[in-house]
XYZ file of C-alpha atoms in Angstrom:
544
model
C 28.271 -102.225 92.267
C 28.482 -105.358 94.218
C 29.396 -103.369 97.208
C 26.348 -101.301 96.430
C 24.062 -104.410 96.137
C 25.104 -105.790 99.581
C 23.861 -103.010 101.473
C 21.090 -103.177 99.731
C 20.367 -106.686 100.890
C 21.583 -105.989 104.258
C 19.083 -102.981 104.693
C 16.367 -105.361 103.311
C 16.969 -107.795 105.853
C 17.483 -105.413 108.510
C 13.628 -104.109 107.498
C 12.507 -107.333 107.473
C 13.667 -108.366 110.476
C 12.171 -105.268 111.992
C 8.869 -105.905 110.484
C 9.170 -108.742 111.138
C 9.155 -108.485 114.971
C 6.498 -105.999 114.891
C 4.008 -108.426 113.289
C 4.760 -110.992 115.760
C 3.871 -108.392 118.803
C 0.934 -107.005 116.723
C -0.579 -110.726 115.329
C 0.446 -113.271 118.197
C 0.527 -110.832 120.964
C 2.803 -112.269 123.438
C 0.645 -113.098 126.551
C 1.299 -111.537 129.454
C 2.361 -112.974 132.858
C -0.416 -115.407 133.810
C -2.404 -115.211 130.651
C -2.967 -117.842 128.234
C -1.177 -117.964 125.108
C -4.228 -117.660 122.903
C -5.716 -115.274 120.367
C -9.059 -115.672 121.970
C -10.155 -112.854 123.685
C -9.971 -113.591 127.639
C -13.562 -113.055 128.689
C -16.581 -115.398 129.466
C -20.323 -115.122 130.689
C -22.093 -117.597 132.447
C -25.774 -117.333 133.819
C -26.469 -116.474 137.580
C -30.399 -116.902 136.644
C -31.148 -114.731 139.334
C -29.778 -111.706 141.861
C -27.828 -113.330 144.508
C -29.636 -111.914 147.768
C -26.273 -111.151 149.130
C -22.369 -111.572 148.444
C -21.519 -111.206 152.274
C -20.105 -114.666 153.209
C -21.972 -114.571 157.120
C -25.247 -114.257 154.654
C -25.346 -116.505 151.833
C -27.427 -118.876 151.680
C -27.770 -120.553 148.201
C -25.567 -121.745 145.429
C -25.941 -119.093 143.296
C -24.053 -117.086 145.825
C -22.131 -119.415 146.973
C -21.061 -119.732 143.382
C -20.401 -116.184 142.617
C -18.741 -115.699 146.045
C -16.339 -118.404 145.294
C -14.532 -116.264 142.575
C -14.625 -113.358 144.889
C -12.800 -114.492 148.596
C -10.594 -117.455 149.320
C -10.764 -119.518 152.223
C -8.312 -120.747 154.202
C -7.615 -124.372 151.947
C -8.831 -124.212 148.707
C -9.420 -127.365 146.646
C -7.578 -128.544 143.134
C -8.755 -129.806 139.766
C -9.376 -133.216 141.321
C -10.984 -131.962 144.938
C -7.963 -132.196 146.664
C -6.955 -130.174 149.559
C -4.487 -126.869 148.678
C -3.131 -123.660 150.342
C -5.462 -120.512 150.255
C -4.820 -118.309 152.402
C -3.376 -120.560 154.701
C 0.023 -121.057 152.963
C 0.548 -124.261 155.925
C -1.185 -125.981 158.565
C -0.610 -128.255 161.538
C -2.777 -130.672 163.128
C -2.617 -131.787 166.637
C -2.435 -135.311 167.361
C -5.650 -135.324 169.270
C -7.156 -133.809 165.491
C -8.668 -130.777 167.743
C -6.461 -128.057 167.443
C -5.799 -126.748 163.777
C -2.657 -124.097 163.601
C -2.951 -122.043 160.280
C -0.518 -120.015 158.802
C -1.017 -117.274 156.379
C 0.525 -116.960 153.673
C 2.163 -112.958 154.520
C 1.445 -112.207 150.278
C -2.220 -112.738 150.771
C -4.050 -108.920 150.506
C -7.137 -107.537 149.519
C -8.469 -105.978 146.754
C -7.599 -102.793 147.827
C -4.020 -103.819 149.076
C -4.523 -104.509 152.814
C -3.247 -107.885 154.132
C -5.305 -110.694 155.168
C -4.777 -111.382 158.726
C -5.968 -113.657 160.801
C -8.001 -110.881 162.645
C -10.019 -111.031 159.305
C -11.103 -114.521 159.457
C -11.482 -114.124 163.344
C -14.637 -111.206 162.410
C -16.223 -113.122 159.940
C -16.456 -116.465 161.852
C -17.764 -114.195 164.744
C -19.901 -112.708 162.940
C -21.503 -116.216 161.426
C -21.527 -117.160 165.176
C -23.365 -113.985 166.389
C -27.022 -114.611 167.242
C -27.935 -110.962 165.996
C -26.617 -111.455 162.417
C -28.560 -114.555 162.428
C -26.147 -116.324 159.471
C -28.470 -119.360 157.243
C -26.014 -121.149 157.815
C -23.968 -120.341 161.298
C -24.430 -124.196 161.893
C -21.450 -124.735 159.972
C -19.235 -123.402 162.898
C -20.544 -125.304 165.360
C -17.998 -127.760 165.067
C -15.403 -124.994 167.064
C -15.553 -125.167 170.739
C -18.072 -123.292 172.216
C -19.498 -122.230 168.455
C -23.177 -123.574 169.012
C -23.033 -122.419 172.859
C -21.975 -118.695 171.740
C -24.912 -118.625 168.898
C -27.155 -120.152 171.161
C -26.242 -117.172 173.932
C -25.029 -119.650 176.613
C -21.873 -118.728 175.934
C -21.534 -114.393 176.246
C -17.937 -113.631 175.387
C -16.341 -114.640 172.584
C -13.063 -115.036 173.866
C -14.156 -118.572 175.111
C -14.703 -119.654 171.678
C -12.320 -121.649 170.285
C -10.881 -119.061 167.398
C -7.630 -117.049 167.850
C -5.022 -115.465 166.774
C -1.309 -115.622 168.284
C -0.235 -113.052 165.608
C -1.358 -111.276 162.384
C -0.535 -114.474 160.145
C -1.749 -117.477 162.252
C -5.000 -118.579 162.972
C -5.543 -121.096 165.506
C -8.902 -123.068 165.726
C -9.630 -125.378 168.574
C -12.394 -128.052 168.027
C -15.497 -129.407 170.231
C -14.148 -133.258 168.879
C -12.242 -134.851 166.209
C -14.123 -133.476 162.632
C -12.591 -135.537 159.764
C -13.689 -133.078 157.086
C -12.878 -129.666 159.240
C -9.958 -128.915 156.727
C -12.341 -128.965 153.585
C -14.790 -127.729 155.159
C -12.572 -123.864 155.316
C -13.231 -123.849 151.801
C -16.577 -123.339 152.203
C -18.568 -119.903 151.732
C -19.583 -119.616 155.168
C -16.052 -119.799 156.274
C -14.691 -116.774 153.803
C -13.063 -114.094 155.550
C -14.372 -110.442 155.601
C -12.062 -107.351 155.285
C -12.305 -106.101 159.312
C -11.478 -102.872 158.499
C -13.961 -102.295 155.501
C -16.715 -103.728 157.224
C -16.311 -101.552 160.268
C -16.600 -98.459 158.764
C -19.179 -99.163 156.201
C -21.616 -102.096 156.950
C -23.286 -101.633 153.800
C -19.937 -102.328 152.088
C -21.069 -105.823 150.335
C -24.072 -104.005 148.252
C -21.791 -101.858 145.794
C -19.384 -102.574 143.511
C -17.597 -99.570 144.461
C -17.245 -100.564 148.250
C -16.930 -104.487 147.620
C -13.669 -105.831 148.815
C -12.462 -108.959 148.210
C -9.404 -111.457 148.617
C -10.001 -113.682 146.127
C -8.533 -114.237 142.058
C -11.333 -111.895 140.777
C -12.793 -108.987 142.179
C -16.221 -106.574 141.432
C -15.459 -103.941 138.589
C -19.311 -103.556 138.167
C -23.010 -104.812 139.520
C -26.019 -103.729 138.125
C -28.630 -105.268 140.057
C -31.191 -107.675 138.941
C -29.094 -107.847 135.497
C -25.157 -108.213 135.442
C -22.112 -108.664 137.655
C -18.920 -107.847 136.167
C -15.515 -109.609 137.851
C -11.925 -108.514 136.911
C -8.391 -110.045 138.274
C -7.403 -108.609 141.571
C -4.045 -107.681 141.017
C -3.288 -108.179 144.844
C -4.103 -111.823 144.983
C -1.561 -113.961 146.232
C -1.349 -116.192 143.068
C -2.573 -113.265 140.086
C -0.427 -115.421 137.707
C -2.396 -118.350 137.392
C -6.015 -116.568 136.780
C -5.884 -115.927 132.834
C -9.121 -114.741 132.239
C -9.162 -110.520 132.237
C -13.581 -110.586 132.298
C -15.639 -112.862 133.893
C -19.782 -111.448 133.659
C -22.681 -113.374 135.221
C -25.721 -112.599 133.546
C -29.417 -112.956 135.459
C -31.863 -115.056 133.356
C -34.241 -116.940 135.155
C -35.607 -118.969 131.739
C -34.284 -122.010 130.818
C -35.051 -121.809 127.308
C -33.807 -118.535 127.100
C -30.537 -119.538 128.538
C -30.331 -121.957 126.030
C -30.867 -119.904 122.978
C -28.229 -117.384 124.516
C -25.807 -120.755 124.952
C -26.669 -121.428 121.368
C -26.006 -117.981 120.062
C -22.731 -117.842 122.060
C -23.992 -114.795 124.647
C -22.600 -117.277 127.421
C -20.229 -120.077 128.012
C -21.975 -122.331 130.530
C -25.795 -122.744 130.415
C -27.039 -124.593 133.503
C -30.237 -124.819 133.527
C -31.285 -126.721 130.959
C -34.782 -127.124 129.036
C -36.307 -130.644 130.223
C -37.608 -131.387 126.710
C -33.923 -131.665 125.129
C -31.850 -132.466 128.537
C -31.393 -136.391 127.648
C -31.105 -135.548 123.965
C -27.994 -133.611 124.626
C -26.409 -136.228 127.092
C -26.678 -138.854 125.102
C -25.488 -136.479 122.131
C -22.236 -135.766 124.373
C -22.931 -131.736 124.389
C -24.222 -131.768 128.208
C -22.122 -133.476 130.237
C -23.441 -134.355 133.682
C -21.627 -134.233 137.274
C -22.610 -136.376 140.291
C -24.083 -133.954 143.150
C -24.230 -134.628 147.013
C -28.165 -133.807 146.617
C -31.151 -134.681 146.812
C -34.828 -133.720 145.762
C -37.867 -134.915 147.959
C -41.132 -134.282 148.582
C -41.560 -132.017 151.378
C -44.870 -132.660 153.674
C -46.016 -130.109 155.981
C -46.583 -131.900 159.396
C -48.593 -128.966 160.879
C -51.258 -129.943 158.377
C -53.782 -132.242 159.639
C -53.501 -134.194 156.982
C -50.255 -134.986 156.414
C -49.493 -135.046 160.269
C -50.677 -138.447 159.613
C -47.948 -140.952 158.254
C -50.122 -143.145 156.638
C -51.097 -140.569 154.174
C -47.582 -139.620 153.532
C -46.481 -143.325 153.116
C -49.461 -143.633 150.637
C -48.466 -140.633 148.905
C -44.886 -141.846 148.266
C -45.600 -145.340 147.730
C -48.098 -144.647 145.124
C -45.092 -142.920 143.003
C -42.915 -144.498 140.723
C -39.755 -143.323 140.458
C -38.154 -145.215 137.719
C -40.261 -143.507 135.618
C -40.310 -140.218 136.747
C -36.230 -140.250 135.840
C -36.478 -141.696 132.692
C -39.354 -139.733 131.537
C -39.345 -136.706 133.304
C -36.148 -135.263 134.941
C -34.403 -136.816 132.139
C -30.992 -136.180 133.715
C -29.103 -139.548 134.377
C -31.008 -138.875 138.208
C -31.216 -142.179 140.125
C -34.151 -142.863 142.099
C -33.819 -142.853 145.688
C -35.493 -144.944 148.065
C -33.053 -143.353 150.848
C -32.033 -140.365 151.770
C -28.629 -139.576 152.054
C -26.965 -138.535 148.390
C -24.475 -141.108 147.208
C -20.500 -140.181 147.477
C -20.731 -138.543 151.100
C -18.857 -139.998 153.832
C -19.675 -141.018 157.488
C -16.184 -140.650 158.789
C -15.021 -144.487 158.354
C -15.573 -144.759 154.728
C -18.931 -143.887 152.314
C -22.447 -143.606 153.794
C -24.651 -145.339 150.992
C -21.651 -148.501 150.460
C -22.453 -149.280 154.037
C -26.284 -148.175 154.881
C -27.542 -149.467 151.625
C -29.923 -148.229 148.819
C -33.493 -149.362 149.758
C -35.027 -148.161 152.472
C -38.389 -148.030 151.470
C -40.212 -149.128 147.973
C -42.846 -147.551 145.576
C -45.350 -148.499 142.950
C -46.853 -150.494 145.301
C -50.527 -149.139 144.576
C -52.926 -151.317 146.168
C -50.829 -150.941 149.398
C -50.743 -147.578 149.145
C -54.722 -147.554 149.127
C -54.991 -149.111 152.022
C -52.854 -146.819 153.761
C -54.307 -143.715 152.557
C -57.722 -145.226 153.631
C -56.538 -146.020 157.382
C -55.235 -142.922 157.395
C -58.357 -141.049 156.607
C -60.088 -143.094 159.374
C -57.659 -142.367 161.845
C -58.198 -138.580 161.257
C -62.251 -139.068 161.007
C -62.374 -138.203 156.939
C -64.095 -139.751 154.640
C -62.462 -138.150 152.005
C -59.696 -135.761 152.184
C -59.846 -132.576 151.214
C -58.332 -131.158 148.175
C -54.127 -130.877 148.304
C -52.291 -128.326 146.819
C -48.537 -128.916 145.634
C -46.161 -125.835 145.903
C -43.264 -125.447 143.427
C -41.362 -122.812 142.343
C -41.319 -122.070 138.582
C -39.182 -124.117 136.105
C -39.070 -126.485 133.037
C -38.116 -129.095 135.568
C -40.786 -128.803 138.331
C -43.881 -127.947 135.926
C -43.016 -131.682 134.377
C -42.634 -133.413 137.581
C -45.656 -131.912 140.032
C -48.095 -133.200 136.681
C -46.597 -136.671 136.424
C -46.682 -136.806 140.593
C -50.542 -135.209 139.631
C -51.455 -137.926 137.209
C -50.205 -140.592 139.794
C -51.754 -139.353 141.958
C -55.028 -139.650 140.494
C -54.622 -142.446 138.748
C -53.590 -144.903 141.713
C -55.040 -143.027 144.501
C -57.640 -141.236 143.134
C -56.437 -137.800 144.821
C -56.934 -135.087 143.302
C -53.950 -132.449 143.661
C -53.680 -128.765 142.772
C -50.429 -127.750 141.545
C -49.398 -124.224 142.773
C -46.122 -121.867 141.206
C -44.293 -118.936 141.909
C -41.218 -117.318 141.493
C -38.095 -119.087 143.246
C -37.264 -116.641 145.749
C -41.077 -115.807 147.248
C -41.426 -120.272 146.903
C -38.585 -120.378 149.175
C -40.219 -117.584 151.636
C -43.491 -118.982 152.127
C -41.832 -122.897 152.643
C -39.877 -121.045 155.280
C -43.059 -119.126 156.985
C -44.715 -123.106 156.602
C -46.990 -121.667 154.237
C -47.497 -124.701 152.211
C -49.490 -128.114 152.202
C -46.819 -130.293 150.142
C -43.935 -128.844 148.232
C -40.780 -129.984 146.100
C -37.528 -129.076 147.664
C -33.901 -129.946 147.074
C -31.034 -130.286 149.580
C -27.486 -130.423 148.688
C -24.434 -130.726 151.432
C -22.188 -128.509 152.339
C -19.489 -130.673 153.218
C -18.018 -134.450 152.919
C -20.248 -135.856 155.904
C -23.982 -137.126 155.718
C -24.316 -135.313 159.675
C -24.709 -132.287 157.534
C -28.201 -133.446 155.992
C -29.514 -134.826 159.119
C -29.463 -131.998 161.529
C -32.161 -130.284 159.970
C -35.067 -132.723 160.495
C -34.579 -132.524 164.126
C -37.270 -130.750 166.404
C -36.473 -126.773 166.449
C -33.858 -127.016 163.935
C -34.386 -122.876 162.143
C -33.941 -125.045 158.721
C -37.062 -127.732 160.237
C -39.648 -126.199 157.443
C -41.839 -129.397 157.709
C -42.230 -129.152 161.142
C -40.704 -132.568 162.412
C -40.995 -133.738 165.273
C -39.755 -137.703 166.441
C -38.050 -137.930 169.579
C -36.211 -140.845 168.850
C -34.512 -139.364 165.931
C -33.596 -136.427 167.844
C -31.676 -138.466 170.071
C -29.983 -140.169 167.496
C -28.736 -137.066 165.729
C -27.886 -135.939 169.040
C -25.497 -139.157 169.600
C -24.152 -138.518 166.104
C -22.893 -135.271 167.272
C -21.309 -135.879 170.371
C -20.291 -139.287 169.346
C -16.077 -140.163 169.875
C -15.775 -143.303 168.244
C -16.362 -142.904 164.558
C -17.820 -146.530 163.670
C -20.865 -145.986 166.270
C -21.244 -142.651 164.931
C -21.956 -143.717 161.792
C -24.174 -146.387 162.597
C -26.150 -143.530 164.889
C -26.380 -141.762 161.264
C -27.688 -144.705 159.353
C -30.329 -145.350 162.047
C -31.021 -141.829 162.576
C -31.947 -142.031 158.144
C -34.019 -145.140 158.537
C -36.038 -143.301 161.774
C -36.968 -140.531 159.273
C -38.028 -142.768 156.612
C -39.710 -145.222 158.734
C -42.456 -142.867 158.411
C -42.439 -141.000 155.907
C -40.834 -137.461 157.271
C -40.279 -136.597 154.143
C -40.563 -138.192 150.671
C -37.277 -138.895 148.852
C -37.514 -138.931 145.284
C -34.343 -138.697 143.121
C -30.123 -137.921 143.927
C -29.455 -134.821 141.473
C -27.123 -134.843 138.890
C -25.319 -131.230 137.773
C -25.820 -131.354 133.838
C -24.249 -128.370 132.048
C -22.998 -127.032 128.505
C -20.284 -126.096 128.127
C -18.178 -124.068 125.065
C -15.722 -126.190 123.690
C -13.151 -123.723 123.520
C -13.793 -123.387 127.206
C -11.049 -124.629 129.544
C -9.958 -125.545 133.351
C -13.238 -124.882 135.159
C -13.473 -127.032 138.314
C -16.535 -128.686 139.377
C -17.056 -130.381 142.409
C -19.453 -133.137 144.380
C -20.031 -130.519 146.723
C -17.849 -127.198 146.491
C -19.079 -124.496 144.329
C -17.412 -124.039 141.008
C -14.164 -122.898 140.321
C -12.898 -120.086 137.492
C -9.491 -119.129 139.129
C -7.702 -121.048 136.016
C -10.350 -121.100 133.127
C -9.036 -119.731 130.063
C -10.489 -119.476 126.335
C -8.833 -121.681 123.607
């Protein structure tokens, strides 16, 4: 009998050892390589608000994009948690001691999406491509910092092969530079600088429309893109490093209403809501649900100097003096902005330390109405006005800008007695007509692309493609012109901090308030990677 029992108990604990084990694989779920140990399904959605015009790396233009594309490719360098320079592609690199020459060496486990290797041919087509006049990249500029770059866009330079980009084998790239460029290495991080697939592109050069064609080298790549509503990214099982990305869905949705957004943030449709109705923005700061992100950029009034009215800078003085901007932070944008009475963002560098530390915050002052009066009346009789004629302001649609241009409005009218029309339209035809010059006044924002206040500059200077105002001053031309071909890194950035106060001295443009990114964020949401400058990062997030 007692023989009997203990087999008995032994095949009992034999079953429940069995069944045990099962529940643990069929509960717990042991994660896979790479993926977080969590129950939580591994998917998130985030908003893109809008269709990005184009995930080609030679053609984006905007953050959105630049955003989107950033889960897509990798760059040469990447950047970690805290902004710090890592491998991407480039599993090594050396640096001559002259800090012109930059050797890179791939790493040989980088591939594609469809299992081809990333060679340094790959990163030689793109960069030509962002160089070639005839593709006419937004934002070739970005290259010019390789020998030869701007001469080869500009056409003075016809072959290629005297640019400074090449490629002593399949897995090194070596880059030779016009001068010394402190922030070079970061700046390979950068969408412009993605590489394209040389092969893919060749034979199909509508490749970057489909989700089908789309190749890609980066932790995610496109499963599915239904334009104008959804983009659907999966883990490219040839990336390099496939066991560190732990989500197995990452969708970007395309709302373009704040409020909207918010209720689908709410309701839990997405994970990250970005865009954030004005009316509740400080409410959820202060309430520690939004949390907020210094951003190298800047919003500013935008004057049109091809308009005979505000070719005058008396009338653009009085128009920006007669603002205050204290308020319009505190009451309006409501985001923790600060107002700026400069130009340059705070936290980029000059190349010997940070720009704002040494150039300092005031360059100009507001609320200063009775001044302002004065101004806008000289200004009228140098143009032979009595009165001027009726201004319109052009914004593009949002919760943010339809506060703002009616505060600027009521300012306006009360301390200048101008009367101002406020105009609105969709984002993308806004940013069409400011780039045809169709516009009197208009509220823009600038962000940088890299560590180094240069990068906001350039644009201001006569015939630069990104000049939408139309400025024109000779002397800050030259300046900007010194900054670029400037050796000796202290006078360089004092030719950057005179080149700002030229621009202001006048009134160019309008500075009004240094951004800050505020976002919500799911609790339960982990290891996204926001930056200053770079776009963000969801090689790492998981779901807790």
């Amino acid at each position: 009998m007692k023989k009997r029992l203990s087999i008995f108990f032994s095949f009992i604990l034999l079953v429940s050892l069995i069944l045990s084990g099962c529940s643990s694989k069929g509960i717990e779920e042991e994660p896979a390589a790479g993926k977080s140990e969590t129950k939580k399904e591994q998917k998130l959605t985030i908003n893109a608000i809008s269709e990005p015009p184009s995930l080609d790396p030679a053609l984006i233009d905007n953050q959105i994009a630049g955003d989107i594309s950033n889960q897509l490719f990798e760059g040469l360098v990447r950047l970690d948690e805290k902004g710090n320079v890592v491998a991407g592609v480039a599993e090594s690199w050396d640096i001559s001691d002259d800090k012109t020459v930059y050797t890179f060496h791939l790493n040989k486990n980088a591939k594609w999406s469809n299992g081809d290797p990333v060679t340094a041919e790959d990163f030689i087509f793109s960069w030509e491509r962002v160089l070639n006049p005839e593709v006419a990249a937004p934002l070739g500029s970005n290259l010019f910092f390789i020998k030869n770059g701007a001469a080869y866009n500009e056409g003075t330079v016809k072959d290629f092969n005297e640019v400074g980009i090449k490629a002593p084998d399949e897995q090194t790239l070596e880059i030779t530079l016009e001068r010394p460029t402190s922030f070079f290495l970061e700046l390979t991080s950068f969408f412009t600088l993605l590489p394209v697939n040389k092969k893919v592109a060749e034979a199909n050069d509508k490749w970057a429309t489909d989700a089908k064609t789309f190749v890609s080298n980066g932790p995610f790549q496109l499963k599915e893109w239904k334009h104008d509503q959804e983009l659907v990214m999966v883990p490219n099982e040839n990336y390099w490093a496939k066991e560190v990305v732990k989500l197995d869905e990452l969708k970007w949705v395309m709302v373009n209403d704040q409020n909207t957004e918010y209720g689908m943030y709410k309701s839990g449709e997405i994970a990250v809501a970005e865009q954030i109705p004005n009316s509740i923005k400080s409410q959820l700061i202060q309430s520690g649900d939004a949390e907020k992100l210094p951003s190298a950029s800047v919003a500013y009034l935008r004057f049109n100097h091809e308009n005979k009215v505000f070719s005058n800078p008396k009338i653009r003085k009085a128009l920006s003096m007669a603002l205050d901007r204290q308020l319009i932070v505190d009451k309006v944008t409501q985001g923790g902005e600060t107002p700026a009475f400069s130009f340059i963002p705070n936290g980029l560098g000059n190349g010997v330390g940070e720009f704002r530390e040494q150039a300092g915050d005031s360059l100009f002052k507001d609320k200063s109405v009775e001044e302002a009066k004065q101004l806008l009346e000289e200004g009228k009789d140098e143009l032979g006005l009595s009165s001027l004629p009726k201004v319109t302001l052009l914004f593009y649609t949002s919760d943010l800008y339809n506060q703002l241009t009616q505060a600027m409005q009521e300012m306006w009218k009360k301390n200048l007695g101008l009367e101002v029309e406020l105009k609105t339209m969709e984002r993308k035809v806004f940013v069409q007509n400011v780039q045809k010059g169709d516009y009197e006044l208009a509220i823009y924002s600038t962000g940088a692309d890299y560590n180094d206040a240069q990068n906001l500059l350039g644009q201001f200077t006569t015939g630069d493609v990104y000049n939408y105002s139309k400025i024109s001053i000779p002397a800050y031309d030259e300046l900007v012109k010194k900054v670029d071909t400037e050796l000796d890194l202290n006078k360089r950035a004092e030719y950057m901090q005179e080149a700002e106060k030229v621009l202001l001295e006048d009134m160019a443009i309008a500075p009004l308030y240094f951004n800050n990114k505020v976002y919500l964020q799911q609790d339960n949401v982990k290891n996204v990677h926001r930056y200053i400058i770079q776009a963000v990062d969801y090689r790492e997030a998981f779901v807790e």
